[in-house]
Coordinates of C-alpha atoms in Angstrom, one line a residue:
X1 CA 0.0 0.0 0.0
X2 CA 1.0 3.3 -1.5
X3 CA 1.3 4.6 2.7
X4 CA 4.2 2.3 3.9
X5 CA 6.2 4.4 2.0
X6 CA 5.5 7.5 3.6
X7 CA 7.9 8.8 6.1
X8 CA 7.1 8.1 10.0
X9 CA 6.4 11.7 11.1
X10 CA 4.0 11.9 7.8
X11 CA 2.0 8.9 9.0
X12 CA 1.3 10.1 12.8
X13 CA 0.8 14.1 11.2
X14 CA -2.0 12.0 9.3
X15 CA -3.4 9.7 12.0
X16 CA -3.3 13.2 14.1
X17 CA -5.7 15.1 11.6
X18 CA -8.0 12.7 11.1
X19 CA -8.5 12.8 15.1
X20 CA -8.8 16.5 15.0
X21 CA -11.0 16.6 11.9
X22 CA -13.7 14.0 14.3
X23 CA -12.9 16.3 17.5
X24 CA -14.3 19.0 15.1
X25 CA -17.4 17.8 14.1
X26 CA -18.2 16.3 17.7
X27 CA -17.5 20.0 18.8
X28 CA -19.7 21.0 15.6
X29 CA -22.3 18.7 16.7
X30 CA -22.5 20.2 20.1
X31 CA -22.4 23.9 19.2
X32 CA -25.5 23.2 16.9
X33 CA -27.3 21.3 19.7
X34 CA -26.6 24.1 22.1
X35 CA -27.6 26.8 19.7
X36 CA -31.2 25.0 19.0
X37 CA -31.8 24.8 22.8
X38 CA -30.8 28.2 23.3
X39 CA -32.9 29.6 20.5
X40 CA -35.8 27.1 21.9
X41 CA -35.2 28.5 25.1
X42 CA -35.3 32.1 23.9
X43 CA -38.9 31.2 22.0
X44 CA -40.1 29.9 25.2
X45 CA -39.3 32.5 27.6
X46 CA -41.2 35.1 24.5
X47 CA -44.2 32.9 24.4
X48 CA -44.8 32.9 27.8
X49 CA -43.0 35.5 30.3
X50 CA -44.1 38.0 27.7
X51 CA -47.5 37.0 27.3
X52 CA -47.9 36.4 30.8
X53 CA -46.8 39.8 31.8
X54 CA -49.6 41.5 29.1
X55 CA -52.0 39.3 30.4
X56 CA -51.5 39.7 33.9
X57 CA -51.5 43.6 33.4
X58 CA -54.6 43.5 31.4
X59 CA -56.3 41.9 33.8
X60 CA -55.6 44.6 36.6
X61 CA -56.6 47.3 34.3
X62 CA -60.1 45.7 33.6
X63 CA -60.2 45.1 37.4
X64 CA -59.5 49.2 37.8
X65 CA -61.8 49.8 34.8
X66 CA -64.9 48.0 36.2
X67 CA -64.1 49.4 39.7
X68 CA -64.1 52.9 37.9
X69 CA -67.4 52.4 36.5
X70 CA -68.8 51.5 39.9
X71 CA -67.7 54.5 41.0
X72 CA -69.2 56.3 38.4
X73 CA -72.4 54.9 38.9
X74 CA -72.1 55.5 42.9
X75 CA -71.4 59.0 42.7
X76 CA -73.3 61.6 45.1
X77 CA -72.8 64.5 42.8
X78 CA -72.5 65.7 39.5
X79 CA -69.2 67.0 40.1
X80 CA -67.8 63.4 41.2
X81 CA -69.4 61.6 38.2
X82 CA -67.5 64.4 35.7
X83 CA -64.9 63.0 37.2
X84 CA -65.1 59.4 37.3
X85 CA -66.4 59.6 33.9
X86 CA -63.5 61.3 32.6
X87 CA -61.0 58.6 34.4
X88 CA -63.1 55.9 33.3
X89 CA -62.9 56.9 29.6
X90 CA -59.3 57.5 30.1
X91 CA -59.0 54.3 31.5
X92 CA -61.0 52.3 29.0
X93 CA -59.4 54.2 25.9
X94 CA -55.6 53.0 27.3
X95 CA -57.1 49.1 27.3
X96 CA -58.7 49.7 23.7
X97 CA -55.1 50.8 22.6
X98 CA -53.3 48.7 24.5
X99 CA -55.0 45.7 23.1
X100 CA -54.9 46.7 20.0
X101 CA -51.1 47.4 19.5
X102 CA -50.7 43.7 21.2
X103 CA -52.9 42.1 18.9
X104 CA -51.7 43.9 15.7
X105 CA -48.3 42.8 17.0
X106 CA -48.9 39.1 16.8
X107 CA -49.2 37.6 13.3
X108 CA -48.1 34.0 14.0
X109 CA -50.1 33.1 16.3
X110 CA -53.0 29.5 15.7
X111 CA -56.4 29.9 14.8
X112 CA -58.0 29.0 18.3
X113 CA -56.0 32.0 20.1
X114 CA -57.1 34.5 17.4
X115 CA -60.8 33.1 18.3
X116 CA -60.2 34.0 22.0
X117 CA -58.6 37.9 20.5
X118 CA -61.7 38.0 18.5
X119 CA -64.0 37.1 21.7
X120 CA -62.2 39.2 24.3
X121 CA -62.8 42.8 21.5
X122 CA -66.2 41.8 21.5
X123 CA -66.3 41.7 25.5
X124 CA -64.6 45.0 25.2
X125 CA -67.4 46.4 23.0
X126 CA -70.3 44.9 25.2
X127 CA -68.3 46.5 28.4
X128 CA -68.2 49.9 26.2
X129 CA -71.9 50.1 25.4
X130 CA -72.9 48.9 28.9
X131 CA -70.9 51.9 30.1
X132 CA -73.0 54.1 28.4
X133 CA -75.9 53.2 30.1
X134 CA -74.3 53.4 33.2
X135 CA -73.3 56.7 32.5
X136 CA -76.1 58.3 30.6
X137 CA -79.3 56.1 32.1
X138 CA -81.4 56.2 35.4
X139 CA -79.7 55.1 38.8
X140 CA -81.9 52.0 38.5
X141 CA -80.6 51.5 34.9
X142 CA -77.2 52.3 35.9
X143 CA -76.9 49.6 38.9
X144 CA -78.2 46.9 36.3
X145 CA -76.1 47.6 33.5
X146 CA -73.2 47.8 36.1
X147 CA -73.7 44.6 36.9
X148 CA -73.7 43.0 33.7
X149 CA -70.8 45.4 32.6
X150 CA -69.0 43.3 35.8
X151 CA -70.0 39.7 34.4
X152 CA -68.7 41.6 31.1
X153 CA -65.4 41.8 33.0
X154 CA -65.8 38.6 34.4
X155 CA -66.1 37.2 30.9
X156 CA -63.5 38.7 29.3
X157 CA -61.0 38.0 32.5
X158 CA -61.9 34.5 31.6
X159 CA -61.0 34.7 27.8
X160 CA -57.5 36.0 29.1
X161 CA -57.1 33.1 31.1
X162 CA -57.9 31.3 28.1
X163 CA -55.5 32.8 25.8
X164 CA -52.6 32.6 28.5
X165 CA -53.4 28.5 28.4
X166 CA -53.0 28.7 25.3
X167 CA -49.9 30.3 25.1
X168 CA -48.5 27.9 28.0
X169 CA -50.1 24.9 26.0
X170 CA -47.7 26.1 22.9
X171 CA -44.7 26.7 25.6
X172 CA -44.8 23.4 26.0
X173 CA -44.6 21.9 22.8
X174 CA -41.4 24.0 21.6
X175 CA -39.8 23.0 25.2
X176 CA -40.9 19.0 23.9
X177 CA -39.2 20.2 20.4
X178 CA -36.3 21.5 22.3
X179 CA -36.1 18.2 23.7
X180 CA -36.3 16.0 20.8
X181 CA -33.3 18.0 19.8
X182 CA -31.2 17.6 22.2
X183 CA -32.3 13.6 22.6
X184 CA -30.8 13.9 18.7
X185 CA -27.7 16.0 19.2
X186 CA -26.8 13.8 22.0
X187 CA -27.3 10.8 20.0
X188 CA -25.2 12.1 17.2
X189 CA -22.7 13.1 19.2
X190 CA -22.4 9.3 21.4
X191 CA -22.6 7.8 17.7
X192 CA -19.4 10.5 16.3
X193 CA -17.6 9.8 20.0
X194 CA -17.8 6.0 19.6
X195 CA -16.8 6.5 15.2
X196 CA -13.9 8.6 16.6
X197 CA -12.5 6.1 19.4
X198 CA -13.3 2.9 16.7
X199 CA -10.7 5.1 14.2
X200 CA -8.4 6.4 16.6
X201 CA -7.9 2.8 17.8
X202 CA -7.4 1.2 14.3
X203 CA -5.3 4.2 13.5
X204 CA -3.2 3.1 16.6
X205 CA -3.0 0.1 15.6
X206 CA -1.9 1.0 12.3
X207 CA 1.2 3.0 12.5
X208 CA 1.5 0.8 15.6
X209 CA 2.1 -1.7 13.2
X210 CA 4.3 0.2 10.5
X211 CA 6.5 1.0 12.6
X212 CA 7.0 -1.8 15.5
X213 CA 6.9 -4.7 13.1
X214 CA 9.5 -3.6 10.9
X215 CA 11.9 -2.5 13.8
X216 CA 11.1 -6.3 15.7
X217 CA 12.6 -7.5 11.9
X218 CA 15.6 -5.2 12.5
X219 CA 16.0 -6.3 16.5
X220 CA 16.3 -10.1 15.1
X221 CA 18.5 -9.5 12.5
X222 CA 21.1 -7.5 15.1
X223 CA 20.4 -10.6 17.2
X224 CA 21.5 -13.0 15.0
X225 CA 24.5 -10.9 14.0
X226 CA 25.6 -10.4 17.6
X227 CA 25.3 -14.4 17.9
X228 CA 28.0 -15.0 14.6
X229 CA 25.1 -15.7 12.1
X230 CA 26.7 -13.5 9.1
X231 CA 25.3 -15.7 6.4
X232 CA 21.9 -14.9 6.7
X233 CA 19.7 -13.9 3.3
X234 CA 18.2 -10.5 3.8
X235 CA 15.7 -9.5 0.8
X236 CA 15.6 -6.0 -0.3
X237 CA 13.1 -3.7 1.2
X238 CA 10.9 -2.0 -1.5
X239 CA 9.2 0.7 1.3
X240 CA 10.9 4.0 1.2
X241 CA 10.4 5.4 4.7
X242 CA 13.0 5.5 7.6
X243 CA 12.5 2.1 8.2
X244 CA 13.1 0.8 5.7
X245 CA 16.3 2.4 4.8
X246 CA 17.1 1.0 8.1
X247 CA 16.9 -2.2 6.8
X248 CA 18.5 -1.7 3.6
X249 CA 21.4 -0.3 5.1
X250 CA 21.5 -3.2 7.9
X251 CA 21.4 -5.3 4.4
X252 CA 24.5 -3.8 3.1
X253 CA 26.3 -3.8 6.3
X254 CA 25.8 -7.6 7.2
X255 CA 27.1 -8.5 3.3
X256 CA 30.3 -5.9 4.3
X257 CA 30.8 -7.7 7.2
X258 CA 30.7 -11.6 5.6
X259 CA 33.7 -10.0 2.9
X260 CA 35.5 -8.7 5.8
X261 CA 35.5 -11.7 7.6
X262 CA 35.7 -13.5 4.9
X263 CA 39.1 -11.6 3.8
X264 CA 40.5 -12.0 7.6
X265 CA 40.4 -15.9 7.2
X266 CA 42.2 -15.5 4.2
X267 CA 45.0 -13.4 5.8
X268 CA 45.2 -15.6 9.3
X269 CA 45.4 -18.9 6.7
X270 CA 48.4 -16.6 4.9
X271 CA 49.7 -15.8 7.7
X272 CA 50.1 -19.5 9.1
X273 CA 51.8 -20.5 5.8
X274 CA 54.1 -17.6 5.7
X275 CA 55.8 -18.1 9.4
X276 CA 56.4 -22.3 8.0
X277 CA 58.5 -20.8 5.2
X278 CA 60.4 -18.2 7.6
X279 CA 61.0 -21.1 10.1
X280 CA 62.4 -22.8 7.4
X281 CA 64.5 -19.9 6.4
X282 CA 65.6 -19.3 9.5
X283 CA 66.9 -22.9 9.9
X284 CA 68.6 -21.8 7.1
X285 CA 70.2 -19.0 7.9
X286 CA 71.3 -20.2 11.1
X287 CA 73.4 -23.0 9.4
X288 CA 74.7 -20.5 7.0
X289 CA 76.5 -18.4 9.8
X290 CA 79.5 -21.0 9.5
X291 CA 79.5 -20.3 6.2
X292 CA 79.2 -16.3 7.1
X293 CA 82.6 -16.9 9.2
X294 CA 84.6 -18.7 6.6
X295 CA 84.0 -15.5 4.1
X296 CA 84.8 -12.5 6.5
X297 CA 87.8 -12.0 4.8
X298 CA 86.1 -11.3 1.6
X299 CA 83.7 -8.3 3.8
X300 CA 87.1 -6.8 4.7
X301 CA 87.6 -5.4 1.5
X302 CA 84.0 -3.7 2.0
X303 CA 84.1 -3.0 5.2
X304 CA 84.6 1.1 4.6
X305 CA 82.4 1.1 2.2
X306 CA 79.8 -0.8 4.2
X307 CA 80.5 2.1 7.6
X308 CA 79.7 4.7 4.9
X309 CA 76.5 3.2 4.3
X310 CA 75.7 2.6 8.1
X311 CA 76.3 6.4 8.5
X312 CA 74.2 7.2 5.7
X313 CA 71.3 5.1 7.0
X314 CA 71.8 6.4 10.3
X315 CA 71.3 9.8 9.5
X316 CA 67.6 8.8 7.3
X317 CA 66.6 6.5 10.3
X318 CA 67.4 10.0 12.6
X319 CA 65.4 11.4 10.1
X320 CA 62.4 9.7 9.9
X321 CA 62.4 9.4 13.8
X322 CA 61.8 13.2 13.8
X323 CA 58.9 12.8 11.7
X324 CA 57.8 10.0 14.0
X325 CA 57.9 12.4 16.8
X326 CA 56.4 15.0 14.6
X327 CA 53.3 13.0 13.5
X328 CA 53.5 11.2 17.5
X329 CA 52.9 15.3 18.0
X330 CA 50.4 16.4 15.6
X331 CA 48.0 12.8 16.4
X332 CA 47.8 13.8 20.3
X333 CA 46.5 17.6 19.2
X334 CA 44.1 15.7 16.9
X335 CA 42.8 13.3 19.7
X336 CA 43.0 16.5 21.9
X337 CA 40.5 18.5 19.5
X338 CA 38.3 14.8 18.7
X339 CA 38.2 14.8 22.5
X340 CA 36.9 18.7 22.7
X341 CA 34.4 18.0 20.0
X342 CA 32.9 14.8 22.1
X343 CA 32.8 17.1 25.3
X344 CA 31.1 19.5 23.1
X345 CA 28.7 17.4 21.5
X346 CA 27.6 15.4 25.0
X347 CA 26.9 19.0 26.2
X348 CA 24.9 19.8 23.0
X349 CA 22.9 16.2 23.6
X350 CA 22.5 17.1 27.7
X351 CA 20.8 20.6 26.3
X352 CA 18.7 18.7 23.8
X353 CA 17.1 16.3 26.5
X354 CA 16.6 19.5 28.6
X355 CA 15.0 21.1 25.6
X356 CA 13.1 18.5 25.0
X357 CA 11.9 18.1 29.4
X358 CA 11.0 21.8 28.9
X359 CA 8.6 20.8 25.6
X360 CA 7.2 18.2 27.9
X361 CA 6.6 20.9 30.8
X362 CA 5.2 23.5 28.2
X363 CA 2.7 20.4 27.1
X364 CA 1.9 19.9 30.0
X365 CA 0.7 23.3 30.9
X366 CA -1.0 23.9 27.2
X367 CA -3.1 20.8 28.1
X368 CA -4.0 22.8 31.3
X369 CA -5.2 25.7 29.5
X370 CA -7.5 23.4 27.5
X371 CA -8.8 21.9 30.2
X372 CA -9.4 25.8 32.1
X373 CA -11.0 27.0 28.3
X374 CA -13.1 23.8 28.5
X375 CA -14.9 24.7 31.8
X376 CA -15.1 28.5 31.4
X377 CA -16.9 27.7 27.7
X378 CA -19.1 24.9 29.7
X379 CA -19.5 27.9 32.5
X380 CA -20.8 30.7 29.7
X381 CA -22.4 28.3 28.2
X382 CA -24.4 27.6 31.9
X383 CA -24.6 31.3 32.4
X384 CA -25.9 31.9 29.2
X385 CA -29.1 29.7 29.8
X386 CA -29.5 31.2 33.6
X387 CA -29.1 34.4 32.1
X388 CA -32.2 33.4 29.7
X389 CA -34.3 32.4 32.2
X390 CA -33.7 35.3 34.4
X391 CA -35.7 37.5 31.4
X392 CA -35.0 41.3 30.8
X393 CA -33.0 41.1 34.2
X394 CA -30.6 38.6 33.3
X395 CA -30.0 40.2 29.5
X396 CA -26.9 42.2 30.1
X397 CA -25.7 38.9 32.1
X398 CA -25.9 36.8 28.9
X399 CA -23.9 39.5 26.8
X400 CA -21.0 38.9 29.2
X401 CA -21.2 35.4 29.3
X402 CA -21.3 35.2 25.9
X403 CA -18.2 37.5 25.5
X404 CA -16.7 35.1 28.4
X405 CA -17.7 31.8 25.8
X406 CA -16.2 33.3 23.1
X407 CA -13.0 34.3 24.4
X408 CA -12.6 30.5 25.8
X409 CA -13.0 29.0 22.6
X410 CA -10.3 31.4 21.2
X411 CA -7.8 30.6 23.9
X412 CA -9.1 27.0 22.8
X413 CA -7.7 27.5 19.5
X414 CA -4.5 29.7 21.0
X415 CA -3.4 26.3 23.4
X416 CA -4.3 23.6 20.7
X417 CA -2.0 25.7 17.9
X418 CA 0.5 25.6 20.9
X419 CA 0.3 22.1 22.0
X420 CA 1.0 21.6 18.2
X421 CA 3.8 23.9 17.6
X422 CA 5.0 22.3 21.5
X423 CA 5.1 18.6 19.5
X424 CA 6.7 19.5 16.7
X425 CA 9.3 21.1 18.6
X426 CA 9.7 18.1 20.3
X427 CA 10.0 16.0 17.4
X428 CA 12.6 18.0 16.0
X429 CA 14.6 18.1 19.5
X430 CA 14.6 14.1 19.2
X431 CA 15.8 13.9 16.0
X432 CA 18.6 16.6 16.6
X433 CA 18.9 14.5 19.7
X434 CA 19.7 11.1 17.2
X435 CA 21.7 13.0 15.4
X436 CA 24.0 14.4 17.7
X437 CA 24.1 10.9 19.8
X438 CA 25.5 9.3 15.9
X439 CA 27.7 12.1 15.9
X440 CA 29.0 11.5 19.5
X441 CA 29.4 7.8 18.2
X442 CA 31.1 8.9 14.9
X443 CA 33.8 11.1 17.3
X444 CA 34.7 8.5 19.8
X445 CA 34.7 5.8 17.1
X446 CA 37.0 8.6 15.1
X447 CA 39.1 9.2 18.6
X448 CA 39.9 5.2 19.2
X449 CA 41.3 5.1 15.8
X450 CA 43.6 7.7 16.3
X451 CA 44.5 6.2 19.5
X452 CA 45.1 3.1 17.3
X453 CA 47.0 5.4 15.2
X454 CA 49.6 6.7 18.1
X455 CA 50.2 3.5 19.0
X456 CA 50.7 2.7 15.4
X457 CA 53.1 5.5 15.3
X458 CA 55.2 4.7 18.4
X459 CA 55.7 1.3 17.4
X460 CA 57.3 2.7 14.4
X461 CA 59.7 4.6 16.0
X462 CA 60.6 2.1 18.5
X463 CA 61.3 -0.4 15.2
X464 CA 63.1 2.8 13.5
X465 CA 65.3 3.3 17.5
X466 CA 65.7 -0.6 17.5
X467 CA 67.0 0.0 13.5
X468 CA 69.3 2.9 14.4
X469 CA 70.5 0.9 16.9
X470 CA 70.8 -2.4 14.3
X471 CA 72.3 0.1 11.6
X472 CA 75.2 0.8 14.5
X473 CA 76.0 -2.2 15.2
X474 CA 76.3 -3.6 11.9
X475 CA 78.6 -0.4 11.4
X476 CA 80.9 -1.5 14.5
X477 CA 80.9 -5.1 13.3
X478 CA 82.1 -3.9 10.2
X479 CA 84.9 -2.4 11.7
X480 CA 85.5 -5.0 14.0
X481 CA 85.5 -7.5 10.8
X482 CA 88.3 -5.1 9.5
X483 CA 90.3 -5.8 12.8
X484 CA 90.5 -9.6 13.4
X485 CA 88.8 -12.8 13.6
X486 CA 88.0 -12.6 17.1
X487 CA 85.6 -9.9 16.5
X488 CA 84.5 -12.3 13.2
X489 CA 83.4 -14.6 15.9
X490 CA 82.0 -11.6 18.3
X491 CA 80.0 -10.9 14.9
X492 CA 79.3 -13.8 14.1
X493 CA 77.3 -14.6 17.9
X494 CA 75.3 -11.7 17.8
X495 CA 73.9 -13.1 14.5
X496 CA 73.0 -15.8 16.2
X497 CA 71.2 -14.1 18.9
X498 CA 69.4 -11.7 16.4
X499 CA 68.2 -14.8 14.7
X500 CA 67.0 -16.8 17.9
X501 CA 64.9 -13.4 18.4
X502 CA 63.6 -13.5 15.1
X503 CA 62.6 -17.1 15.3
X504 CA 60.7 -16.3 19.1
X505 CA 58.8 -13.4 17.2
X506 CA 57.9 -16.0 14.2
X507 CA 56.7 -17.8 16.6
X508 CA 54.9 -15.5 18.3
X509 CA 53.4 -14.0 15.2
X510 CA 52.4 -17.7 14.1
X511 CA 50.7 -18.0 17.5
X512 CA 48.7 -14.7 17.1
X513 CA 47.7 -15.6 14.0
X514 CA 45.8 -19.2 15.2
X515 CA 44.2 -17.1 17.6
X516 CA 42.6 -14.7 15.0
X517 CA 41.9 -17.7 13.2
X518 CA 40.0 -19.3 16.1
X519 CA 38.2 -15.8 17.1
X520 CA 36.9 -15.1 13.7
X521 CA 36.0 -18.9 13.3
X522 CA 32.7 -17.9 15.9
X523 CA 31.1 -15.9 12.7
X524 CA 29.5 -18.4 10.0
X525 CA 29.5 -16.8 6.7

């Protein structure tokens, strides 16, 4: 599949926006829910606090108005019943307009509720004309059209109570349709929760696998390595990420390591041969020194010639000592500087790992900020629907809380950009963190080879010392050839000795060379 070959940090960048994309439509969900209750809510409290209120009012002024008339129709004197007339007209011209600015007002309201408008005007016009009687007729006519303009009141009072059923009675349906929309929204949102765990999980498990299966491969290669298995066939890996570079590499490096071993075999079995023949050679030599004696008069005729020489190869050995000593010299300041670097570098890796702590601490603390923006949405949110219920005197309320809501979903946003910029950070730290470890690696591996090296190099000038020294002698044997047989024979046992050490270092070198032999046998290629 076309996705093993994307890199590892692609893959979880992936897994990681899919996530986010089903933590936005949960919150999505949930905003829409909210937003239907709240506009429910909102149509509740006007269909019946509203209402209520208007009703409740009208209700006191007809009470006023009827106890107006009845003082108009009680009154001892002309004067008082100018009066009351005049407050009673005032009175029943403010519940005319009143009623008729409410009613013109309300457009969308069902049939039976503009049958109980169209009763309670009708009241109002029977209560009108009955007035005028009451007003205008005889005290006996008055006190009887007084008290059917009060069962007039009565009446109408009734119709309002009517009408404010009726406007409870629709109060309670939109509440049942907020309801049905929440029972929805909170379905949706356990059915996108329980979608979004089911992915995450086989996400997991995805990269889970992408990753983990092919480094378990790698793990039992290394094993079988470490355990001398060199000959092992190791296919070529067609994915393209990280990994499997890994394993291409790990390919190449265990077919290096079968020609290298290979190739020591080789040298330990040459090695073995070559110390037979200079035993043999030695045996020879050593029964040539007679032979060596019996000719030293023919070396006396070369003997200056042959001093000369030893001066002359004195002088290069002196030579090439000095630059012994000078490369002994100029390998200590390049193990000195190799050391710097790896001092350098661990305190590059020790401010990387803190680096990467203090990502972890700044993670830690984003997450707390989403949790805090969380509960102070959840807590508008709460004071928002308080706020609602609490009418005209909770308004100004739900204008901060809403402010207070919308400023906790923006440090929402503010911390999740954070926590994201906070692991990418600590992604790159790691990797720097890899990198710098190889390098440390790479130094010290580079620092033991120049250790190798010095040691290298002082063994040559000891051999080049030990030469000088050789190069001497030979020159005083010369001379001592030139002066009689007896140093011939002085000559001729320091040959002897020079060859009994060769032949303990051939044997030394043919013993070193079984032991390689026997430590490389351990890998099977």
């Amino acid at each position: 599949m076309f996705v093993n070959h994307w890199p590892v940090r692609r893959k979880i960048l992936g897994v990681t926006l899919i996530l986010i994309i089903i933590g936005a439509l949960i919150g999505l969900v949930g905003y829409w829910s909210i937003n239907r209750v709240v506009t429910s809510m909102d149509t509740i409290y006007n269909t019946t606090a509203t209402h209520e209120r208007f009703l409740s009012t009208m209700e006191a002024k007809l009470y006023l108005l009827d106890r107006t008339l009845q003082a108009v129709a009680m009154a001892g004197s002309h004067a008082e019943m100018l009066e009351a007339t005049e407050r009673f007209t005032q009175a029943l011209t403010d519940i005319h307009t009143t009623w008729e600015d409410y009613t013109e007002g309300l457009t969308d309201v069902n049939a039976e509720i503009q049958e109980l408008f169209a009763g309670f005007t009708t009241k109002l016009g029977e209560y009108a004309a009955l007035s005028d009687e009451v007003i205008n007729g005889s005290v006996v006519a008055a006190m009887e059209a007084t008290k059917a303009a009060s069962a007039t009141i009565d009446a109408a009072n009734q119709l309002l109570q009517q009408i404010s059923q009726q406007f409870r009675a629709e109060a309670a349906r939109l509440q049942a349709e907020a309801q049905t929309v929440q029972r929805t929204a909170h379905t949706l949102l356990l059915a996108l929760s329980a979608g979004g765990i089911v992915i995450g999980v086989v996400l997991s498990r995805w990269v889970s696998l992408s990753v983990c299966s092919p480094l378990n491969s790698v793990v039992g290669i290394l094993d079988q390595i470490a355990e001398g298995q060199l000959g092992i066939d190791l296919p070529t890996v067609s994915r393209r990420d990280e990994l499997g570079h890994l394993q291409n590499r790990l390919r190449e490096m265990c077919f290096s390591l079968r020609e290298a071993v290979a190739s020591i075999l080789d040298i330990a079995g040459s090695v073995g041969l070559n110390t037979v023949e200079i035993s043999a050679g030695i045996s020879q030599v050593s029964a040539s020194v007679e032979e060596v004696a019996a000719t030293a008069n023919q070396f006396a005729t070369n003997v200056q010639q042959v001093s000369e020489h030893a001066k002359l190869m004195e002088e290069k050995s002196q030579e090439v000592t000095s630059k012994a000593d000078d490369g002994i010299r100029r390998l200590a300041e390049t193990t000195a500087r190799i050391a710097a670097i790896d001092r350098q570098a661990q305190t590059v890796t020790s401010s990387m790992a803190a680096l990467q702590e203090r990502s972890q601490e700044i993670g830690n603390i984003v997450q707390l900020i989403l949790d805090i923006a969380a509960q102070t949405n959840l807590l508008a949110l709460n004071a928002a629907i308080e706020s609602a219920r609490a009418g005209e005197f909770g308004r100004g309320f739900a204008v901060v809380a809403e402010e207070v809501r919308h400023l906790a979903q923006q440090t929402d946003a503010a911390a999740s950009r954070i926590s994201q910029l906070v692991q990418d950070i600590q992604m790159e730290t790691k990797s720097t963190a890899e990198q710098y470890q190889q390098m440390v690696q790479e130094v010290r591996a580079g620092s033991e080879a120049m250790n190798v090296t010095n040691q290298a190099f002082s063994a040559i000038k000891l051999a080049i010392e030990d030469m000088t020294k050789r190069i001497e002698q030979v020159a005083a044997a010369a001379s001592e050839i030139g002066s009689g047989s007896q140093q011939i024979a002085s000559a001729t046992e320091e040959q002897s000795a020079a060859i009994l050490s060769l032949a303990r270092i051939v044997e030394t070198l043919s013993d070193n060379a079984e032991k390689l032999r026997k430590a490389i046998e351990m890998f099977k290629v």
